Short mmCIF file of C-alpha atoms and ligand atoms in Angstrom, two decimals:
data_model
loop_
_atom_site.label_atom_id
_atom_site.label_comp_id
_atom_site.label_asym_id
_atom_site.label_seq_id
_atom_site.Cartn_x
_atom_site.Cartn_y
_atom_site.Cartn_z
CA UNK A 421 -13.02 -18.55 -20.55
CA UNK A 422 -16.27 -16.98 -20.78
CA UNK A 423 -17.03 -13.49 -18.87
CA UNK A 424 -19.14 -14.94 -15.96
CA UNK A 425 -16.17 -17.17 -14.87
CA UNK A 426 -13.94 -14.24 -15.63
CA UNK A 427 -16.41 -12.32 -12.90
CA UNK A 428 -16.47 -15.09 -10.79
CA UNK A 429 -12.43 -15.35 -10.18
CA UNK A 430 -11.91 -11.47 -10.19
CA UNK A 431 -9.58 -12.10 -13.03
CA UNK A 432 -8.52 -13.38 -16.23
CA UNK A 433 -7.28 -16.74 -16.20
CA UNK A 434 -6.53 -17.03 -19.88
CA UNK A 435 -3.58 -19.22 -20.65
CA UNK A 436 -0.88 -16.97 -22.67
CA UNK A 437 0.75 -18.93 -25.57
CA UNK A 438 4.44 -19.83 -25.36
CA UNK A 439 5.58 -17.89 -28.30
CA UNK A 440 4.17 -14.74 -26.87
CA UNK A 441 7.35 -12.16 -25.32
CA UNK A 442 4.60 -11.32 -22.59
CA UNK A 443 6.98 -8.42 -21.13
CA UNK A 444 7.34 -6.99 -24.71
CA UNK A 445 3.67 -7.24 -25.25
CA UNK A 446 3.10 -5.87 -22.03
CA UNK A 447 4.80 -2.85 -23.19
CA UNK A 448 3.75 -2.87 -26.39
CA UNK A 449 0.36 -2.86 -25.23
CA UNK A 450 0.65 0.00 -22.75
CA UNK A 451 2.29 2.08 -25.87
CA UNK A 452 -0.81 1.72 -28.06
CA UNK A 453 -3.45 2.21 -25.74
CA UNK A 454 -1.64 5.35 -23.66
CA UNK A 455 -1.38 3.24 -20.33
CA UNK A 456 0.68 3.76 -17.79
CA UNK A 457 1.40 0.72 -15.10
CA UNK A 458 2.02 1.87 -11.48
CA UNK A 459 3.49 -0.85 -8.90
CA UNK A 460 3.86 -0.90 -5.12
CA UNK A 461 7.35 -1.76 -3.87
CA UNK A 462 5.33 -5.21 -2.23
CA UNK A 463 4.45 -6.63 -5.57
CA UNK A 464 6.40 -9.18 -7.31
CA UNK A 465 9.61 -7.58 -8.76
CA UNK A 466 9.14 -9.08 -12.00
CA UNK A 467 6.42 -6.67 -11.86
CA UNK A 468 7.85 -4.02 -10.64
CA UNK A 469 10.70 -4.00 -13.54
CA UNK A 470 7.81 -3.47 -15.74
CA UNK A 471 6.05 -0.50 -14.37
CA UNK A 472 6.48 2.96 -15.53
CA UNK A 473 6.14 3.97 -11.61
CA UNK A 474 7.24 2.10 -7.98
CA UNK A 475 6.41 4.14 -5.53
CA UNK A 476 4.82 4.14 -2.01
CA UNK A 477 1.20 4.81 -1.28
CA UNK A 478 1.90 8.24 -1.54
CA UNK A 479 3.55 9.01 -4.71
CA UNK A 480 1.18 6.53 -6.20
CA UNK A 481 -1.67 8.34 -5.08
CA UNK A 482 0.34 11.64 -6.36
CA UNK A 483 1.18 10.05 -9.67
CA UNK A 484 -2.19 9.13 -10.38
CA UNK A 485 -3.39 12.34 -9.91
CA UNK A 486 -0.83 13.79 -12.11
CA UNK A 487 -0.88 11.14 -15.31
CA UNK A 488 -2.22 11.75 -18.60
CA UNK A 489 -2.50 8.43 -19.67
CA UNK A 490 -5.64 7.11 -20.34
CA UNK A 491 -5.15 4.01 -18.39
CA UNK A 492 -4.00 3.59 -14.82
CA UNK A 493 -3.16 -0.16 -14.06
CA UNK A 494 -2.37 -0.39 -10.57
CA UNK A 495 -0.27 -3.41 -9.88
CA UNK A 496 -0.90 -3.30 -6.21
CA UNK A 497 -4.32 -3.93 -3.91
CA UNK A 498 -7.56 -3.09 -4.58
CA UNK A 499 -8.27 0.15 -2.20
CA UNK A 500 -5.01 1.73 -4.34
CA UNK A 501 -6.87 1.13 -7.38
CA UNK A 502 -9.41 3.02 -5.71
CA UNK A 503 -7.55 5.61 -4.62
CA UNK A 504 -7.03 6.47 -8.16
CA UNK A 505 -10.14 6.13 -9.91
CA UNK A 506 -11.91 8.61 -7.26
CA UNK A 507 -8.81 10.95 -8.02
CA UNK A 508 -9.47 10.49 -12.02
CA UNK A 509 -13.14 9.36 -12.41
CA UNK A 510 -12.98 9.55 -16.26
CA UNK A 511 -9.59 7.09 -16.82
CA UNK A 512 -10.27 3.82 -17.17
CA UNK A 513 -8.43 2.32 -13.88
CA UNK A 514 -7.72 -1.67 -13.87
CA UNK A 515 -6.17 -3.99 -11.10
CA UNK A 516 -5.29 -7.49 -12.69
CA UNK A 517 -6.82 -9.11 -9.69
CA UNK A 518 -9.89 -7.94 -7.78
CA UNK A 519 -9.18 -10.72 -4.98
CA UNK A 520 -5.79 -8.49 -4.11
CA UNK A 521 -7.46 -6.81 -0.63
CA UNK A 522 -5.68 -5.86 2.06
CA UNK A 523 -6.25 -6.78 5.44
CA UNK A 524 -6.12 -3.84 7.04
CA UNK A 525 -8.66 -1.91 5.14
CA UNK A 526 -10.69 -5.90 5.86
CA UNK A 527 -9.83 -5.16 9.67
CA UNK A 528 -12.73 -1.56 9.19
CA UNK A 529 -16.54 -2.52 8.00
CA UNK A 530 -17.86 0.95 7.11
CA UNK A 531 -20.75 0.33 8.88
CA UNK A 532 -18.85 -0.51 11.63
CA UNK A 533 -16.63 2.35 11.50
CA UNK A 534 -19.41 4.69 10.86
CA UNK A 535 -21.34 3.71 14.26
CA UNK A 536 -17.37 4.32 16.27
CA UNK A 537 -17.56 7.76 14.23
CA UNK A 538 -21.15 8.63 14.94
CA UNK A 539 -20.74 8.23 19.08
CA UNK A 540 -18.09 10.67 18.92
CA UNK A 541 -19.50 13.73 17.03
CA UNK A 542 -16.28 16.30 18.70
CA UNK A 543 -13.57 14.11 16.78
CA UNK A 544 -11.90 15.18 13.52
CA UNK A 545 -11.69 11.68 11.33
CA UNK A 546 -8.32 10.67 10.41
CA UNK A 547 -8.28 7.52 8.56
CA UNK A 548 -5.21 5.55 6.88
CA UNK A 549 -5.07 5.27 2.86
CA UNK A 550 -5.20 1.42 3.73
CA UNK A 551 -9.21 1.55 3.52
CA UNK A 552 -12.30 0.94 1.23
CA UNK A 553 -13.55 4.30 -0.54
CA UNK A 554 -16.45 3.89 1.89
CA UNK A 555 -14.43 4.07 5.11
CA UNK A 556 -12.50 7.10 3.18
CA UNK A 557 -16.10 9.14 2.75
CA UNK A 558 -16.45 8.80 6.73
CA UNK A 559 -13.48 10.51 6.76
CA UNK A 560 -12.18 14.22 7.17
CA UNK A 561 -8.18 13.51 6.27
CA UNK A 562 -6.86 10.65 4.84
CA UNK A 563 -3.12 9.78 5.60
CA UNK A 564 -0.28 7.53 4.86
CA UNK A 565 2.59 6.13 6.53
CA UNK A 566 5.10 8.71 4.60
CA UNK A 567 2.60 11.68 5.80
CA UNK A 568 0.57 10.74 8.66
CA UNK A 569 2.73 12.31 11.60
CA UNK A 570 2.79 15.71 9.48
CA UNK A 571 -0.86 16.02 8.80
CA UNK A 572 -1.86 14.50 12.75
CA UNK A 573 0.53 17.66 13.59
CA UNK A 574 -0.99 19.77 11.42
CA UNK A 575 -4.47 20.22 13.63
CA UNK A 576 -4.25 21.99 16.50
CA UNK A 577 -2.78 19.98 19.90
CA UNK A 578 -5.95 20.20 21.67
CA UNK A 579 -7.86 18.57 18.15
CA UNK A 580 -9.78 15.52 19.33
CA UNK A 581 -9.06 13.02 16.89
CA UNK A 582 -10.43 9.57 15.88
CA UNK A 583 -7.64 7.24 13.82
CA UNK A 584 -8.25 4.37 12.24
CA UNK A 585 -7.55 1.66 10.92
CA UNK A 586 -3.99 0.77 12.11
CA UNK A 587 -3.59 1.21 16.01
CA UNK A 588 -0.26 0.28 15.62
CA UNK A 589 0.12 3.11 13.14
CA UNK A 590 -2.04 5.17 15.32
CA UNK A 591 -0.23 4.08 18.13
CA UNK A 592 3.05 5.10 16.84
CA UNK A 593 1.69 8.46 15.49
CA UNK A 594 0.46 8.86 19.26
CA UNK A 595 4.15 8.46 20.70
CA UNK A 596 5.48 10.92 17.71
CA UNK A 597 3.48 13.85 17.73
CA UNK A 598 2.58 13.01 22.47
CA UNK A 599 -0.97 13.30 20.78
CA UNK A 600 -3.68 10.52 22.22
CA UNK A 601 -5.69 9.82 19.02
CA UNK A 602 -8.90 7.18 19.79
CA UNK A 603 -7.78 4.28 17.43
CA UNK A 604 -9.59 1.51 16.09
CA UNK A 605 -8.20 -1.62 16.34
CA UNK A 606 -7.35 -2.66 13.10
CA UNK A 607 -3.97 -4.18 11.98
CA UNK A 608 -1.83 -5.98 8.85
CA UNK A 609 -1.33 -9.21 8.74
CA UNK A 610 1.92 -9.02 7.85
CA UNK A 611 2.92 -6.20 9.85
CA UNK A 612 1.89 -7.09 13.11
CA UNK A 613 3.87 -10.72 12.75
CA UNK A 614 7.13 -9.88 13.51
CA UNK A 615 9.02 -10.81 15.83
CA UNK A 616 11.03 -8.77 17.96
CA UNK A 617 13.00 -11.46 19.45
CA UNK A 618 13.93 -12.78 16.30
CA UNK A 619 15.10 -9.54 15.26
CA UNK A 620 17.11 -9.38 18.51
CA UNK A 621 18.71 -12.09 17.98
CA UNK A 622 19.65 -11.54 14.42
CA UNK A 623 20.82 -8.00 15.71
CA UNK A 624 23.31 -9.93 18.15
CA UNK A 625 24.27 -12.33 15.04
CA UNK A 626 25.01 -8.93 12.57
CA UNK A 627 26.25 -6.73 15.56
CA UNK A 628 26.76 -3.40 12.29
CA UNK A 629 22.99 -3.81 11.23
CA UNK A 630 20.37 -1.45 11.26
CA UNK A 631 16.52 -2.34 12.06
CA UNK A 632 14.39 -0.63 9.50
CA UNK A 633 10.59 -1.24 10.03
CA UNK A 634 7.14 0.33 9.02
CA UNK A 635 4.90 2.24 11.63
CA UNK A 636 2.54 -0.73 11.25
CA UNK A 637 4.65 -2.65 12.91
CA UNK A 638 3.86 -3.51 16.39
CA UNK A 639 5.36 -1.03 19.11
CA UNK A 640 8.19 -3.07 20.22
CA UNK A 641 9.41 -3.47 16.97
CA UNK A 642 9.79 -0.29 16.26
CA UNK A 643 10.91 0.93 19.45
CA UNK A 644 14.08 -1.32 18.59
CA UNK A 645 14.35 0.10 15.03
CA UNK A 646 16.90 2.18 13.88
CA UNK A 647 14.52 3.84 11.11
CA UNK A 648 10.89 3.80 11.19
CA UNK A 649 9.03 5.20 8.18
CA UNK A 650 6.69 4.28 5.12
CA UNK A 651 8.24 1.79 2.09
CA UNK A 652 9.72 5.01 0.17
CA UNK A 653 11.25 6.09 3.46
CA UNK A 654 13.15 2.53 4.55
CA UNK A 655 14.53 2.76 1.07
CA UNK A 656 15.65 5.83 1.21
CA UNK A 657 17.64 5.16 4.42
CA UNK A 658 18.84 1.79 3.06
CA UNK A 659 20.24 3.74 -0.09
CA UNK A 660 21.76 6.68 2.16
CA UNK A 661 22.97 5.03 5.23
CA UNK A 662 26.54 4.13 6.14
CA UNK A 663 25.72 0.66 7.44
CA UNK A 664 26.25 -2.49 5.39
CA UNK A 665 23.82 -4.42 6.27
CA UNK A 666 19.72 -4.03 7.30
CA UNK A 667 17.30 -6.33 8.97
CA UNK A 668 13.71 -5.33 7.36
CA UNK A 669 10.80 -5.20 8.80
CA UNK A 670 8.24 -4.75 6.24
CA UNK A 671 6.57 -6.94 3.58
CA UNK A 672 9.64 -8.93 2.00
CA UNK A 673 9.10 -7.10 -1.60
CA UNK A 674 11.00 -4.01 -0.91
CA UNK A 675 13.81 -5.79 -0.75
CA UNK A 676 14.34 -5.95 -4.48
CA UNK A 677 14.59 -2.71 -5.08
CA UNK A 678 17.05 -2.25 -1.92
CA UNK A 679 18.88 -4.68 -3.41
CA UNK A 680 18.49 -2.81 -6.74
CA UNK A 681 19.56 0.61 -5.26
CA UNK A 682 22.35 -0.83 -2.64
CA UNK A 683 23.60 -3.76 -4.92
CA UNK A 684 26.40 -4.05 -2.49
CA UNK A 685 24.62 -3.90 0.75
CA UNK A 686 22.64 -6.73 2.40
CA UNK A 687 19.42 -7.13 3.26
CA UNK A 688 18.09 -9.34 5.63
CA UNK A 689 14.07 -9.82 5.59
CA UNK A 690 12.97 -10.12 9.43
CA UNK A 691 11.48 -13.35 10.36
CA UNK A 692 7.89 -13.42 11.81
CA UNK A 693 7.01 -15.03 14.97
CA UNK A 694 5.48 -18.33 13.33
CA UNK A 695 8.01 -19.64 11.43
CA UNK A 696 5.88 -22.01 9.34
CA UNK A 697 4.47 -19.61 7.52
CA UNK A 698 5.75 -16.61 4.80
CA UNK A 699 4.15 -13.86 6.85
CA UNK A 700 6.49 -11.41 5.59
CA UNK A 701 4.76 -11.88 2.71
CA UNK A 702 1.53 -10.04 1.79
CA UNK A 703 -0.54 -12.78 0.28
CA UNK A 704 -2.68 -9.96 -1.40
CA UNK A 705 0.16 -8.12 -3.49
CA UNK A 706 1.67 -10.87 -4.39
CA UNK A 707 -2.03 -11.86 -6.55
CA UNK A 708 -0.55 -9.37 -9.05
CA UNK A 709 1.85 -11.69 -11.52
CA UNK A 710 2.92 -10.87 -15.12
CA UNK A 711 0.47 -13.49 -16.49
CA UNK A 712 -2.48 -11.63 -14.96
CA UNK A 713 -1.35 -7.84 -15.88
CA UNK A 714 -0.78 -9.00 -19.47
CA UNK A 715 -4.88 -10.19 -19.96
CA UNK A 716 -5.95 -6.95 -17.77
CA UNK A 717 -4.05 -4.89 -19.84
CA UNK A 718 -4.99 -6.79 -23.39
CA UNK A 719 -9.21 -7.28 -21.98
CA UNK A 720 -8.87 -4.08 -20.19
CA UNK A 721 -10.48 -6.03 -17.46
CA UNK A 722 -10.70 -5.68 -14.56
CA UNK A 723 -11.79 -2.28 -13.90
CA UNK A 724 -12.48 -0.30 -10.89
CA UNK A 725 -15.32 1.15 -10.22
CA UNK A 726 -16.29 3.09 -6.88
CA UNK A 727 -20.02 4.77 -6.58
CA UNK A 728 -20.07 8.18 -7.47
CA UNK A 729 -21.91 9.05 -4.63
CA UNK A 730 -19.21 7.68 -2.33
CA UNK A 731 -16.42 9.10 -4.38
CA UNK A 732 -17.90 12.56 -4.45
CA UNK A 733 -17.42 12.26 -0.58
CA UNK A 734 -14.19 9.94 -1.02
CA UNK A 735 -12.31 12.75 -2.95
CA UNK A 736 -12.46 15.88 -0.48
CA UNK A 737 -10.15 13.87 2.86
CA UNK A 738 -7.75 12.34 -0.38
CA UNK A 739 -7.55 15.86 -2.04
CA UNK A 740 -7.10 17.22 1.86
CA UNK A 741 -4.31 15.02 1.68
CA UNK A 742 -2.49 15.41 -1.39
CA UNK A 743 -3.17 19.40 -0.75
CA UNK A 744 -1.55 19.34 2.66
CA UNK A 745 1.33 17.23 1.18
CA UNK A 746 2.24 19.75 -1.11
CA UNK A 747 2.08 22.30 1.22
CA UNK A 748 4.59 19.98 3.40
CA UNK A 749 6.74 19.31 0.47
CA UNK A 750 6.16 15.49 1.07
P1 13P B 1336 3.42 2.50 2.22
O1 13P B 1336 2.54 3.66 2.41
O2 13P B 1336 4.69 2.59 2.99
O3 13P B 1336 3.64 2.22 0.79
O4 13P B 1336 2.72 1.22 2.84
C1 13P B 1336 1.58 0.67 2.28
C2 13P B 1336 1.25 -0.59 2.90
O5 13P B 1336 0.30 -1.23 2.52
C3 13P B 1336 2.05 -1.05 4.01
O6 13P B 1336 1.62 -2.31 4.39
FE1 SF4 B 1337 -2.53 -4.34 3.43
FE2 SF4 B 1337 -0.68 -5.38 5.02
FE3 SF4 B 1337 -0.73 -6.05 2.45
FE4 SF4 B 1337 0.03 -3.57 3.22
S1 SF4 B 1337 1.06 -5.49 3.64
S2 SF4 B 1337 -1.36 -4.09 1.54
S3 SF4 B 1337 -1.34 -3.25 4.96
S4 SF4 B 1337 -2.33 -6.50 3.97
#
């Protein structure tokens, strides 16, 4: 494969002989160049077993921030990849797959954004991690699902606010915190499938189960749920609560390491509203396979890269973040 069709795909196709032990490399590989692999609890969990870090947005963004390593490969989608090179500009930051968007951060053209900004100069900009690095430099605070009700709080009641890009985040945040944030009208994909009469129905079928579902969720959902919070939060729940079994309402890859955690538990993934399709499944994360990581980490390819220009701005609403987090103890 030569480097123009490795360009073209956003990846490395290159097939892996059969005698190769491609976890041991994998690990063997990270060990001699100081890298350290970070997954999100949505990719494969193949991948996950592998990484040095699972975490939520948050702690990934936190444990970027704090590594030493000298690579950062992000097994997760591309605006996380971001997030970390514009916290450590001079580590090398890969993402086996460039294709792995996210369709939220899809659902907020900058220039777009910037014109929804621009008519309303009195609003302080709160935007969702789940965005390009150019929606983040529009931004005065960035937030994510484990922090976003704490930091909306944070500013003073009477703060005019503009959120974006999840309104069903922003939505939710709204009904928290009695706050009435002007949202843009982005969503997930996954997310905003679900059904709640599905989950109603499996609720009357496993009478002991608790609904656990992410604030991007639609508002029904979670009005039903018995636990509403970011990946890191439904786990912890899962992990700590009495009940036996859990209907899930997130992207079906946290369920291995509920599984993992709660071994004698059950987890049931909720069912979106169009059967025919996996749309519990984020089509993005799931780009990120063993096969790929293995000639990212070996190539070192491919890297992140975010304008320095945009960073410099980027870096102020994620440091806001990370700084008011802290502060929080989140
Ligand atoms: P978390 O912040 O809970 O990890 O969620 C990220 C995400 O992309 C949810 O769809
Ligand atoms: Fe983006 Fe939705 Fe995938 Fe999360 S699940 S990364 S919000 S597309």
């Amino acid at each position: 494969m030569t480097k123009k069709e490795w360009l073209d795909k956003g990846y490395i196709d290159e097939p892996i002989p059969d005698n190769v032990d491609i976890k041991a490399e994998i690990r063997r590989m990270c060990k001699e160049k100081n890298a350290v692999i970070m997954a999100h609890y949505y990719t494969e969990g193949e991948v996950q077993d592998l990484a040095d870090f699972v975490g939520d947005s948050l702690a990934l963004a936190q444990k970027a921030a704090a590594t030493d390593a000298d690579i950062i490969v992000m097994c997760g989608v591309h605006f996380m990849g971001e997030t970390n090179k514009i916290l450590c500009p001079d580590k090398t930051v890969l993402v086996p797959d460039l294709n792995a968007s996210c369709s939220l951060a899809e659902s907020c053209p900058t220039d777009e954004f910037e014109k929804f900004v621009k008519s309303h100069p009195d609003h302080t900009v709160i935007s969702y991690v789940n965005t390009t690095a150019a929606t983040k430099s529009l931004t005065d605070v960035v937030v994510t699902s484990s922090n976003a009700c704490q930091i909306v709080e944070s500013f003073p009641k009477d703060t005019p606010i503009i959120f974006g890009p999840d309104q069903n985040l922003g939505g939710y945040i709204n009904s928290i915190t009695g706050r009435n944030m002007l949202l843009w009208n982005g969503a997930c994909h996954v997310h905003e499938k679900f059904s709640v009469e599905k989950i109603a129905r499996l609720k009357r079928e496993h009478p002991g189960a608790k609904v656990l579902a992410h604030p991007e969720c639609k508002g029904p959902v979670a009005k039903i749920a018995d636990k509403v919070g970011s990946t890191a939060a439904l786990l912890k729940f899962s992990i700590s609560d009495p009940a036996k079994e859990f209907i899930v309402a997130t992207e079906s890859g946290i369920l291995h390491e509920m599984q993992k955690s709660a071994p004698h538990k059950t987890f049931i993934p909720a069912p979106p509203d169009d059967s025919t399709c996996a749309c519990n499944e984020c089509n993005f994360m799931k780009l990120i396979t063993l096969h790929k990581l293995y000639n990212c980490l070996k190539y070192e390819w491919p890297t992140i890269e975010v304008d320095p220009e945009i960073a410099e701005k980027a870096v102020r609403p994620i440091n806001k973040m990370l700084e008011i987090s802290k502060k929080l103890g989140l």
